[in-house]
XYZ file of C-alpha atoms in Angstrom:
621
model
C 33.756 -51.245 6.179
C 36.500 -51.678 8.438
C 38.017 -54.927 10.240
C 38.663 -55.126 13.612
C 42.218 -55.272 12.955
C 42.033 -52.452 11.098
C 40.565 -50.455 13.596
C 42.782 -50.441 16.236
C 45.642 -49.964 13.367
C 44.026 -46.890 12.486
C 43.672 -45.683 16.677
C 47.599 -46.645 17.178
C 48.321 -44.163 14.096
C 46.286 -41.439 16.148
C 47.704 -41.848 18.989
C 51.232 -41.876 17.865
C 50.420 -38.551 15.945
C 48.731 -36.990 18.961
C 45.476 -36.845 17.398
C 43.863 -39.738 19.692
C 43.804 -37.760 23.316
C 39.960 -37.711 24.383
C 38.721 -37.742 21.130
C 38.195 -41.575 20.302
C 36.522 -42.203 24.006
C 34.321 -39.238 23.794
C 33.074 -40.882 20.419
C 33.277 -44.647 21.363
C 31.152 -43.172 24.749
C 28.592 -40.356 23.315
C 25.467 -40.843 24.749
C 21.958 -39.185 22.975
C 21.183 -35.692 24.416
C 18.876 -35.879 27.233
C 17.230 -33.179 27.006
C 17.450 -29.441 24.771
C 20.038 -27.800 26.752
C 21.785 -30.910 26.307
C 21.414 -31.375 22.760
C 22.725 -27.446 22.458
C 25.776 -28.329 24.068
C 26.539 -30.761 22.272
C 25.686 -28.600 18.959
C 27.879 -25.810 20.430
C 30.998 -28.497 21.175
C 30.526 -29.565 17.699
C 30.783 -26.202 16.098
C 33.970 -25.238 17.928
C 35.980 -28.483 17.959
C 35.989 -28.773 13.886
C 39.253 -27.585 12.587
C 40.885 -27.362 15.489
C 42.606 -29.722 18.253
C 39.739 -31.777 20.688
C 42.091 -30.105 23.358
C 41.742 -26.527 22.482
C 38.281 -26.784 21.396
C 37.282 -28.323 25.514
C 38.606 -25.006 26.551
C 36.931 -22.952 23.943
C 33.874 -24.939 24.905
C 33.451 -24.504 28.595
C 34.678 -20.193 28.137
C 31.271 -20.151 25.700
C 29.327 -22.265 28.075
C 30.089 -20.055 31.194
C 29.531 -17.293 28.714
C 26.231 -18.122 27.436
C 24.846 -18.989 30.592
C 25.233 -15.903 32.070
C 23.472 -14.737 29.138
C 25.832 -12.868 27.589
C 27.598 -13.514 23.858
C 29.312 -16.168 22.052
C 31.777 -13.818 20.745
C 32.996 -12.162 23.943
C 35.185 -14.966 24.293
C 35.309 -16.793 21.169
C 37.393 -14.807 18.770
C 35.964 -16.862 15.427
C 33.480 -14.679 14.140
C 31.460 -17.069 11.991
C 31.174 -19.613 14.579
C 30.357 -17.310 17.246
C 27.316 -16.313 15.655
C 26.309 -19.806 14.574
C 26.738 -20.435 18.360
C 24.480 -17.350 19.375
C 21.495 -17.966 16.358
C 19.774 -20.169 18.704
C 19.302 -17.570 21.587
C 18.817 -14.851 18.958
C 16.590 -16.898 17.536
C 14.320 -18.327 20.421
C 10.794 -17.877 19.302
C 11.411 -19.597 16.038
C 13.079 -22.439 18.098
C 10.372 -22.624 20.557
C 7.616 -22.708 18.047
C 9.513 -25.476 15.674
C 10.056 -27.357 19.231
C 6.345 -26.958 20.042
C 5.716 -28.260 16.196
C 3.643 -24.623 15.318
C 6.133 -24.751 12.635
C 8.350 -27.409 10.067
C 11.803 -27.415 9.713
C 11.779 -26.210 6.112
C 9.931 -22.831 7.662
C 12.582 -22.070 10.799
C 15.517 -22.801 8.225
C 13.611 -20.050 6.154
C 14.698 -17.650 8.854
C 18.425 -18.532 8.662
C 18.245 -16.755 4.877
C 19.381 -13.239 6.820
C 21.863 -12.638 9.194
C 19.892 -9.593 9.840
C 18.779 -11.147 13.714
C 16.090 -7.959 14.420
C 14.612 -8.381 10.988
C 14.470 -12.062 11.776
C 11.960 -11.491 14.818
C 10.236 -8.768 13.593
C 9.011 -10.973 10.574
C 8.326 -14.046 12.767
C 6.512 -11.467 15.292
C 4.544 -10.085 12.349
C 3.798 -13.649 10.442
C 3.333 -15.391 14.136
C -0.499 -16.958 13.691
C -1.162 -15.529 9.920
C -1.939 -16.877 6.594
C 2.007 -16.604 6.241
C 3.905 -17.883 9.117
C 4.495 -21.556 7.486
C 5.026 -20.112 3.841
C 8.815 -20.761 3.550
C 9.471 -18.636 0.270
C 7.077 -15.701 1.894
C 9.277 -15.581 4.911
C 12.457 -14.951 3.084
C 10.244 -13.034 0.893
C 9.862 -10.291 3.231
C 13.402 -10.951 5.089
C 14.930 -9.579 1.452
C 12.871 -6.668 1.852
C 14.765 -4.000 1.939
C 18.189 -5.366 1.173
C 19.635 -5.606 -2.215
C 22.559 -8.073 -3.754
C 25.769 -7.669 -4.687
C 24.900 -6.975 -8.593
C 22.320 -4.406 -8.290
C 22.980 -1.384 -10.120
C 22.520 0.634 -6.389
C 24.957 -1.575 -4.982
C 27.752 -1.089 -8.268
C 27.176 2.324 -7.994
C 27.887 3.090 -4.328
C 30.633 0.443 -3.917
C 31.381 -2.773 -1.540
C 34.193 -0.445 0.345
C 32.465 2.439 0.614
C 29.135 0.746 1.595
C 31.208 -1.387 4.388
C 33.001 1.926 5.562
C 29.404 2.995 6.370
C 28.606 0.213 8.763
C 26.536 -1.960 5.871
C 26.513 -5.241 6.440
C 26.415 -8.362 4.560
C 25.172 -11.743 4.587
C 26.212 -14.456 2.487
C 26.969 -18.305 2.763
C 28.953 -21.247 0.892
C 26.910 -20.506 -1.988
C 26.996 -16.781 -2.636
C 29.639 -14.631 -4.464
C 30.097 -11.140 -4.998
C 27.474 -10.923 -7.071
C 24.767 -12.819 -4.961
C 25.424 -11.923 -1.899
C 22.728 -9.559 0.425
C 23.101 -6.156 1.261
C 21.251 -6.100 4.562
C 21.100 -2.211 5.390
C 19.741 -1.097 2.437
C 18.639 2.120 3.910
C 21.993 3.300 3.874
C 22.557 1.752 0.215
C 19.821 4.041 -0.762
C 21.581 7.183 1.015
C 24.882 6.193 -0.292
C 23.679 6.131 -3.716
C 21.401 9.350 -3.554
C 24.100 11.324 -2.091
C 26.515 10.214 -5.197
C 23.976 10.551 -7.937
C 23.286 14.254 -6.328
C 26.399 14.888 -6.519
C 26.841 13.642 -9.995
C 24.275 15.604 -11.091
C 25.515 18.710 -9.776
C 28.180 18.272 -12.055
C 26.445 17.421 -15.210
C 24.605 20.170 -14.582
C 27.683 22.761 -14.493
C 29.304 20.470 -17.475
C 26.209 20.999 -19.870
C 24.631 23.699 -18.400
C 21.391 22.796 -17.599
C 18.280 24.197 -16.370
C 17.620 21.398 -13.820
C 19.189 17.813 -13.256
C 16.703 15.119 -11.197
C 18.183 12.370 -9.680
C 16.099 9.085 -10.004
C 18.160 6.723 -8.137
C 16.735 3.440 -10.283
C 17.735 1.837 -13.428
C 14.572 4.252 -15.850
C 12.852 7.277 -16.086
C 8.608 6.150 -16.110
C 5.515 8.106 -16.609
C 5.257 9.356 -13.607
C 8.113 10.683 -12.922
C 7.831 12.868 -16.100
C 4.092 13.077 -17.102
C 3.690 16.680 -16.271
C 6.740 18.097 -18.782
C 6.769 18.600 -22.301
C 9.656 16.905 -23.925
C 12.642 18.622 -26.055
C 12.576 17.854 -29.732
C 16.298 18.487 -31.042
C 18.055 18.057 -33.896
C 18.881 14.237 -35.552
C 23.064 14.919 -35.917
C 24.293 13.573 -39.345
C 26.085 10.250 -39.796
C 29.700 10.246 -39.525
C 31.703 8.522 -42.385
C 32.666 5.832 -39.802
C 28.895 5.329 -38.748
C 27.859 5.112 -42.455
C 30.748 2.461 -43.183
C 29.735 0.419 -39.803
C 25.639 0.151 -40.752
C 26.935 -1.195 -44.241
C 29.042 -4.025 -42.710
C 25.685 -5.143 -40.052
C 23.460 -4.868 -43.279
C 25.930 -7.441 -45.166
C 26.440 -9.691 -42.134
C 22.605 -9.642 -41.104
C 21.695 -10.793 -45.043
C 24.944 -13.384 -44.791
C 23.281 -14.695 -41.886
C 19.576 -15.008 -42.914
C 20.761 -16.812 -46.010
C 22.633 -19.658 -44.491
C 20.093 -19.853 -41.812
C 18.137 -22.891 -43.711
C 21.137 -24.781 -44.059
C 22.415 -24.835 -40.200
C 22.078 -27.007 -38.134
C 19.822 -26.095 -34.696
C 22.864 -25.367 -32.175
C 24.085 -22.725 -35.145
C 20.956 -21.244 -35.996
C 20.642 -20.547 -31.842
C 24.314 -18.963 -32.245
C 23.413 -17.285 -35.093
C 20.060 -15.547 -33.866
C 22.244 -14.353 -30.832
C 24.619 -12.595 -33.346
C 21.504 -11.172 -35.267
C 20.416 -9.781 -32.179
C 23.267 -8.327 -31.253
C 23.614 -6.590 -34.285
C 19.989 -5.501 -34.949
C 20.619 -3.750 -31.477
C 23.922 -2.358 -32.511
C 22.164 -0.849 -35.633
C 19.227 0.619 -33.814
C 21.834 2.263 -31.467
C 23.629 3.910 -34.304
C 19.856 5.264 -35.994
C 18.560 6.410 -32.942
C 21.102 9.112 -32.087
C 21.353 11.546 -29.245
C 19.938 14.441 -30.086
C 21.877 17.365 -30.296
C 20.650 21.026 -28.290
C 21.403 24.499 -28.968
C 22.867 25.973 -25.747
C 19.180 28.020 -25.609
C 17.736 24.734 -25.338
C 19.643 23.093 -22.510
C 19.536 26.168 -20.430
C 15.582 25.670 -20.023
C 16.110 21.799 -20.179
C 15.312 19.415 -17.297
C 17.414 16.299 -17.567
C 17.441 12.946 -15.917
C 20.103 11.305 -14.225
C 19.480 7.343 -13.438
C 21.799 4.660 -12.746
C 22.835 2.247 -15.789
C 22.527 -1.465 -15.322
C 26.585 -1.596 -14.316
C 26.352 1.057 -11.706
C 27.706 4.214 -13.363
C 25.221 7.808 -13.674
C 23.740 7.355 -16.648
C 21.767 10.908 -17.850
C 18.265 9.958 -19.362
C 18.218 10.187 -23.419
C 15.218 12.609 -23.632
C 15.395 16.287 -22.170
C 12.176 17.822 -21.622
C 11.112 21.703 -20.437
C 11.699 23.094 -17.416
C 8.209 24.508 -15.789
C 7.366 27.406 -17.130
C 9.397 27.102 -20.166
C 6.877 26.013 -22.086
C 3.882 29.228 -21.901
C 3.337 30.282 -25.343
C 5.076 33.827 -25.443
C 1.843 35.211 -27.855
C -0.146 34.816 -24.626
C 1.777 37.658 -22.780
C -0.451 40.120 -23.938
C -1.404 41.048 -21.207
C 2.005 41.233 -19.461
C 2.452 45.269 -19.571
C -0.367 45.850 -16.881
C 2.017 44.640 -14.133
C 5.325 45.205 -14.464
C 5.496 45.068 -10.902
C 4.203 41.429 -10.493
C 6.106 38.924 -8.593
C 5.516 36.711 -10.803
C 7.529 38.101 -13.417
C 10.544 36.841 -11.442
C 9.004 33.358 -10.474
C 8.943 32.728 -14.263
C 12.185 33.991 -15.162
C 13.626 30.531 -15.555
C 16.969 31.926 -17.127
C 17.893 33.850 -14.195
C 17.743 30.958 -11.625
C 20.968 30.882 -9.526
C 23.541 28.326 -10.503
C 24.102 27.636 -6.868
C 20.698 25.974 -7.187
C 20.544 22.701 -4.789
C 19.913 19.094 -6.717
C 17.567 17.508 -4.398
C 17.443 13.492 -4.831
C 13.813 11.829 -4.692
C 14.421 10.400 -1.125
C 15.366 13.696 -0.104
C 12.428 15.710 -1.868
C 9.753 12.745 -0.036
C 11.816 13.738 3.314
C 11.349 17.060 2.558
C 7.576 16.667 1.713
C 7.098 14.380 4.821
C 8.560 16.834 7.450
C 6.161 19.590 5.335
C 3.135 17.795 6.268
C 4.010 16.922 9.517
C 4.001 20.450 10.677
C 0.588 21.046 8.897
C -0.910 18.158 10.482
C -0.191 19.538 14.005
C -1.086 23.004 13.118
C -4.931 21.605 11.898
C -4.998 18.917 14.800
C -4.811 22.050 16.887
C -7.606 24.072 15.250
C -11.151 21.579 15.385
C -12.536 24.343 13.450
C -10.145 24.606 10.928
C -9.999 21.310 10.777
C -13.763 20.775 10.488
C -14.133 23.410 7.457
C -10.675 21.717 5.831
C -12.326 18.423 6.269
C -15.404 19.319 4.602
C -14.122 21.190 1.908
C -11.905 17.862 0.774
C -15.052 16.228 0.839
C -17.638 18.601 -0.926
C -15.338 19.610 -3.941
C -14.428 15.422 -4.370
C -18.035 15.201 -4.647
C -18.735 18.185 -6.729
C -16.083 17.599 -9.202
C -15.962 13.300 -9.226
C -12.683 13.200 -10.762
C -9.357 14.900 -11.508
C -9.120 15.573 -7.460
C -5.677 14.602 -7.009
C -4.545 18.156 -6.426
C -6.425 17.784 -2.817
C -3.662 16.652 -1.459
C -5.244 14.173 1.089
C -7.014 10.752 0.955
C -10.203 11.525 2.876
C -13.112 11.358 0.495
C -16.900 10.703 1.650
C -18.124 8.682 -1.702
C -21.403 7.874 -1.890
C -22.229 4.340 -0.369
C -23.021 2.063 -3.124
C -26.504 0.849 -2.873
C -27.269 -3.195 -3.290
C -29.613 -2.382 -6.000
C -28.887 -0.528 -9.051
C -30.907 1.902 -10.619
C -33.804 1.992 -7.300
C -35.199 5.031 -6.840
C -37.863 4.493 -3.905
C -39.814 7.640 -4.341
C -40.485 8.322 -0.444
C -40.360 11.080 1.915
C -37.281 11.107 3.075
C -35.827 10.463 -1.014
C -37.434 13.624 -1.769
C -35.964 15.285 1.095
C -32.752 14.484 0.561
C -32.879 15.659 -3.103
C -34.092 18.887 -1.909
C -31.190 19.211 1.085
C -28.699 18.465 -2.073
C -30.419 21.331 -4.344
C -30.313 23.746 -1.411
C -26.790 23.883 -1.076
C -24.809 26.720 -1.475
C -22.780 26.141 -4.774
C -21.225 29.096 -5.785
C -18.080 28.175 -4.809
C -17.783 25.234 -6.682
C -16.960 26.781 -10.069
C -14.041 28.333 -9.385
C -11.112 26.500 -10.958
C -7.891 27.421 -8.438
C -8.170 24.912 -5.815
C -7.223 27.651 -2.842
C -8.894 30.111 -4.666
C -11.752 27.587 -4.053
C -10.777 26.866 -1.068
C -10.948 30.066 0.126
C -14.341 30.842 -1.401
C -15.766 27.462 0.584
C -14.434 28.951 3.811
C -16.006 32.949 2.966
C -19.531 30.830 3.190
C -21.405 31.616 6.386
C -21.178 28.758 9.371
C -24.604 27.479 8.537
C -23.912 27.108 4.680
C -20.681 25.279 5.869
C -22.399 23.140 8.265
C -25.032 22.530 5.913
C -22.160 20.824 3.542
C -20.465 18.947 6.084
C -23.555 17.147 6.674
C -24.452 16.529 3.486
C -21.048 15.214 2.826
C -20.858 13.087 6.126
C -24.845 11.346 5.207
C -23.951 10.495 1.533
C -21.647 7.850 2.725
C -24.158 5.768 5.002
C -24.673 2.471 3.642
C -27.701 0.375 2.814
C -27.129 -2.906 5.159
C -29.747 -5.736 5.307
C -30.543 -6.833 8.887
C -28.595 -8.825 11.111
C -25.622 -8.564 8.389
C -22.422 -7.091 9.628
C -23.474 -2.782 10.362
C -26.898 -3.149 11.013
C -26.799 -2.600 14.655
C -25.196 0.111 14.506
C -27.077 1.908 12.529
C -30.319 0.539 14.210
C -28.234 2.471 17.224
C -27.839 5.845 15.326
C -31.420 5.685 14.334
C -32.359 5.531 17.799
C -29.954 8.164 19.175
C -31.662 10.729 16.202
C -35.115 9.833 17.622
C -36.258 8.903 13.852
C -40.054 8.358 13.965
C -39.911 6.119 11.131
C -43.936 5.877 10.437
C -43.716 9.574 9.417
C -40.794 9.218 6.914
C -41.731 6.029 5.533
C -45.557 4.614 4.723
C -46.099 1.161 3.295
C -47.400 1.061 -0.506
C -48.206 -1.483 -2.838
C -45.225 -0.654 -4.900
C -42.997 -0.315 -2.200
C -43.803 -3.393 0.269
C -47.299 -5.260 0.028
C -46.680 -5.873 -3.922
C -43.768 -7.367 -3.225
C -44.308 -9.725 -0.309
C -44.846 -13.505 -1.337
C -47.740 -14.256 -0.064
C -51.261 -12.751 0.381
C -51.453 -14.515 3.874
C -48.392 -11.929 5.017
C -50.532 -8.812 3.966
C -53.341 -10.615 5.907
C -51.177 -11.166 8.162
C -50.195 -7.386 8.393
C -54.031 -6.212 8.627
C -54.329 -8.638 11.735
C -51.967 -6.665 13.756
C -53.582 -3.694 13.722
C -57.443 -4.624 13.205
C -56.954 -8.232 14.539
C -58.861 -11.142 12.653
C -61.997 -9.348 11.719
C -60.195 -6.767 9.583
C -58.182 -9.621 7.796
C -61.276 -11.099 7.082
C -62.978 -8.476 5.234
C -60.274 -8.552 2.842
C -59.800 -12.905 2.636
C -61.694 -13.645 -0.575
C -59.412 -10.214 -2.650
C -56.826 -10.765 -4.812
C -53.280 -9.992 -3.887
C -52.916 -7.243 -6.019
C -56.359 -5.592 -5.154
C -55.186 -6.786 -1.348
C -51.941 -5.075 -1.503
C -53.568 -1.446 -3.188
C -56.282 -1.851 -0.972
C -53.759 -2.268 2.081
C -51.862 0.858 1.166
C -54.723 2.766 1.578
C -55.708 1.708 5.064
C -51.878 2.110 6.419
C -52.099 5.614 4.625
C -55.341 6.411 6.851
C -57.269 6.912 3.625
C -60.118 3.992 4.157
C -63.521 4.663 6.616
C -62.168 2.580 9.297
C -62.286 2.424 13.180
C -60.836 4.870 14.958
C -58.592 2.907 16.893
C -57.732 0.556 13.467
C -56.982 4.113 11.788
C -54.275 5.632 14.611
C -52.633 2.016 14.753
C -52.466 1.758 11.274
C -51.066 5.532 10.732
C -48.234 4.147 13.321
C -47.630 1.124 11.981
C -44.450 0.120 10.331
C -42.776 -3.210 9.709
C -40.270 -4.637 12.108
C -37.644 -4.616 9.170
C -38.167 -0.519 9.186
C -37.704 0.036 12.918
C -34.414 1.159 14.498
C -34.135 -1.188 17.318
C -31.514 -2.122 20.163
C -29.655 -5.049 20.163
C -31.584 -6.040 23.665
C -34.708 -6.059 21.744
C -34.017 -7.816 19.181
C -32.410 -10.419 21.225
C -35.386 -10.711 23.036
C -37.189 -11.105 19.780
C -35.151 -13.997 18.894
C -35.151 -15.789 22.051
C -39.450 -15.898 21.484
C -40.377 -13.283 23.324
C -42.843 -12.528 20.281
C -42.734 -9.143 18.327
C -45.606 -7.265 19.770
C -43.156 -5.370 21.783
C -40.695 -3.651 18.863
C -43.044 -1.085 18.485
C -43.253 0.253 21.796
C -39.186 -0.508 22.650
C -38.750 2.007 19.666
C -41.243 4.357 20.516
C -39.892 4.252 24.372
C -36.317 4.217 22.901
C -36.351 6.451 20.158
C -37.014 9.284 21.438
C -33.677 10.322 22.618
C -34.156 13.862 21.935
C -35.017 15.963 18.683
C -32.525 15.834 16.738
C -33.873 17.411 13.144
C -33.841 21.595 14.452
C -34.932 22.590 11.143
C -38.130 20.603 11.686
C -38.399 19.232 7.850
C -40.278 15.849 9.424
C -42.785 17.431 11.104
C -43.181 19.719 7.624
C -42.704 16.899 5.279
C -45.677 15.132 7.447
């Protein structure tokens, strides 16, 4: 700590030197900020006055305060670059600010943001976390920050360049920390066109070089399954070891046996140095065994090679060839080749003929390409409901026909069958049997045709009712099972009712189907009372519940000598749990309005309009 005396020693040196001017009695006088504005000031003072004279840095100060509160930029008058934009993060940067002012958010999490310069990808995340799971998960926030960027030692990066990538208008962001090698790439969109434009162009000229059928440009560090699980690969010919080879395999043998025999005697640091060297050598050997493979000119004219980029940047072609498309049809099933000599197809498969002129298209380019493809036939078939209808049901009847192997549909829409919350059920009612026979009755005879547009086209030959027929077969199969009151139940209590279902002639109460399996024999009683009242329950008080429940099936089924009035109520009767009701009802219902009046709210309700033209209830009934 310093004396007094010491002190003011120290303040006469300053002075004397020039350094004291304003400086010592703005510190000896700083009072706390009094409010944010304040305390930004002060921040903004602080960040230009280091390095430079208190005198220069007042005048620095009040051009960036006149600046920034006329809302414009740091750096239109403050020619420092890095401490311009410290200056402007706070206004970039106001929502994080506000929230970590308002305490929505810790410190930890708005320093998160600070991990990219990239100021609209910094408020698009905080826009998109703002409220979520995510928005105080510090690691997730830079998480998705880095998205989209790459550092300095990614193979992309070493392969486009730091000057050529700059010359582009990529930016960077790094800090005291970062080097070369760690520093982020911010626009890595243009990293990725940078790098596909100079692998295409690479393998353009590997192509020429080694002639070729076909060079694709993968522009990542492998070649997966994917990418390549529709060729056939090229098996060539193992070239012989050279003298030098031979001679080099001898000397790793001798030093991988010198080091596994002194391996018991080391001690732990030089067994870790020596498994590094085995390593090393093991890998060195395998290198030299597993040889390129060498290609007869024949070969490599129907060959499709891979160029990728190697893990320090350069093109890198992929060690296995494989066959171009059509290159590998066995020639003895040509027979049949004379009878059209004329075919078009003759000159689609003449792979050998191809120009050389032939464009390398990059994968980014070739998803472009596929993207702007669609787009066209989306707006074509948004513009033709019809089309559009038969398309849509034709994606969804051959999915459902075939149940696998349907990726050549080309579209995500599928209508799966809704899976039911018990397994195995088969309820054995009306409507169950109807729907079987709707399924049987369809037309199939497209179905077995194996070209999907030659299927295609055979859906579309069907007549309009044999297409309608599928489309809503195909739309029905998806409708889900959904208890009531859970989440969907309303709504279809709401299509129910606008289809005018008269549910007491599709369904009927059995014993294996409802009465069995109630809990108690006071519910079945229960059900008797409400459509006999208390002196039909009582005939049936002193029965068993399984005699009850058979017995009970019979009078809802209008099969038992009973009153007439007992008999029509009974043949009408279905369980509140069966009925499609509104939302208003049901409300009602559980406000204690009672139950009696579900019956007639469907009846009164239901009967929107006949919606079933083909008339299978009234046959089924």
């Amino acid at each position: 700590m310093l004396t007094p005396d010491e002190f003011e020693s120290l303040v006469g040196h300053l002075r004397v030197a020039g350094w004291a001017d304003g400086d010592i009695g703005w510190a000896e006088n700083i009072q706390p900020p009094r409010d944010a504005e304040a305390f930004a000031l002060e921040t903004i003072f602080v960040i230009c006055n280091s390095g430079m004279r208190f005198t220069v840095a007042q005048k620095i100060f009040d051009r960036v305060k006149r600046a920034l509160q006329a809302g414009n930029s740091a750096s239109d008058v403050f020619g420092h670059k890095a401490k311009a934009a410290a200056i402007d993060l706070p206004a970039e940067l106001q929502p994080v600010f506000e929230a970590l002012r308002n305490g929505e958010i810790a410190l930890h999490v708005a320093s998160a943001y600070a991990s990219s310069s990239d100021r609209e990808r910094q408020a698009e995340v905080f826009e998109m976390l703002k409220g979520g799971y995510y928005h105080a998960n510090a690691d997730y926030i830079r998480q998705q920050l880095a998205e989209g960027t790459y550092v300095g030692s990614d193979p992309k990066a070493q392969l486009v360049g730091r000057d050529a990538y700059e010359a582009a208008g990529g930016r960077f962001h790094g800090d005291l920390f970062t080097d070369a090698a760690t520093e982020r790439w911010i626009d890595g969109g243009l990293l990725d066109r940078l790098a596909a434009e100079k692998l295409a162009a690479a393998a353009e000229a590997l192509r020429e070089r080694e002639g070729f059928a076909e060079v694709r440009v993968l522009p990542k560090s492998y070649v997966g399954y994917n990418d390549t699980w529709e060729l056939r690969p090229i098996i060539g010919d193992q070239p012989a070891l050279t003298e030098e080879q031979e001679a080099r395999l001898a000397i790793i043998e001798a030093e991988l046996e010198e080091i596994e025999s002194a391996s018991d005697a080391c001690d732990v640091n030089t067994v870790a140095e020596a498994e590094r060297r085995a390593e090393q050598l093991e890998a060195e050997y395998d290198a030299i065994q597993n040889r390129m493979p060498i290609l007869s000119d024949e070969q490599k004219a129907g060959a499709v090679a891979y160029l990728v980029i190697g893990p320090d940047g350069t093109p890198r072609l992929h060690e296995q060839l494989y066959l171009a498309s059509g290159d590998d049809e066995d020639p003895d099933d040509g027979d049949e080749g004379d009878q059209g000599e004329d075919c078009d197809g003759d000159d689609a498969r003449a792979g050998d003929n191809r120009p050389s002129g032939k464009p390398i298209y990059s994968q980014q380019l070739s998803s472009e390409l596929a993207e702007m493809k669609s787009e066209m036939l989306r707006v074509h078939i948004a513009g033709d409901p019809q089309f559009a209808r038969d398309l849509a049901t034709f994606w969804m009847a051959d999915k459902a026909t075939r149940g696998y192997g349907c990726h050549d549909l080309a579209t995500e829409l599928r209508a799966e069958t809704a899976c039911s919350p018990v397994a195995g059920f088969e309820s054995e009612t009306l409507a169950a049997e109807e729907w079987a026979k709707r399924g049987e009755a369809l037309d199939r005879s497209w179905t077995e045709i194996p070209g999907i547009g030659e299927r295609y086209d055979a859906f579309c030959a069907l007549s309009e009712e044999a297409r309608a027929a599928w489309f809503g077969w195909c739309i029905a199969r998806t409708v889900m099972a959904i208890q009531p009151g859970k989440t969907g139940s309303e709504f279809l209590d709401h299509l129910g009712l606008k289809l005018g279902i008269d549910v007491a002639v599709w369904w009927r109460p059995t014993a294996r189907n409802y009465f069995g399996r109630l809990s108690s024999k006071a519910a079945i009683l229960g059900h008797l009372a409400e459509v006999g009242g208390s002196e039909l329950s009582g005939r049936y008080g002193g029965v068993k519940k399984q005699e009850l429940a058979i017995s009970a099936e019979r009078i809802f089924a209008g099969t038992v000598p009973v009153e007439a009035e007992i008999r029509e109520r009974a043949l009408t009767w279905v369980p509140d749990v069966m009925r499609f009701v509104s939302p208003t009802v049901l409300s009602d219902q559980a406000a204690g309005d009672g139950t009696a009046d579900i019956g007639a709210a469907n009846d009164d309700e239901g009967q929107v309009g006949d919606r079933n033209p083909d008339g299978a209830a009234a046959e089924a009934a």
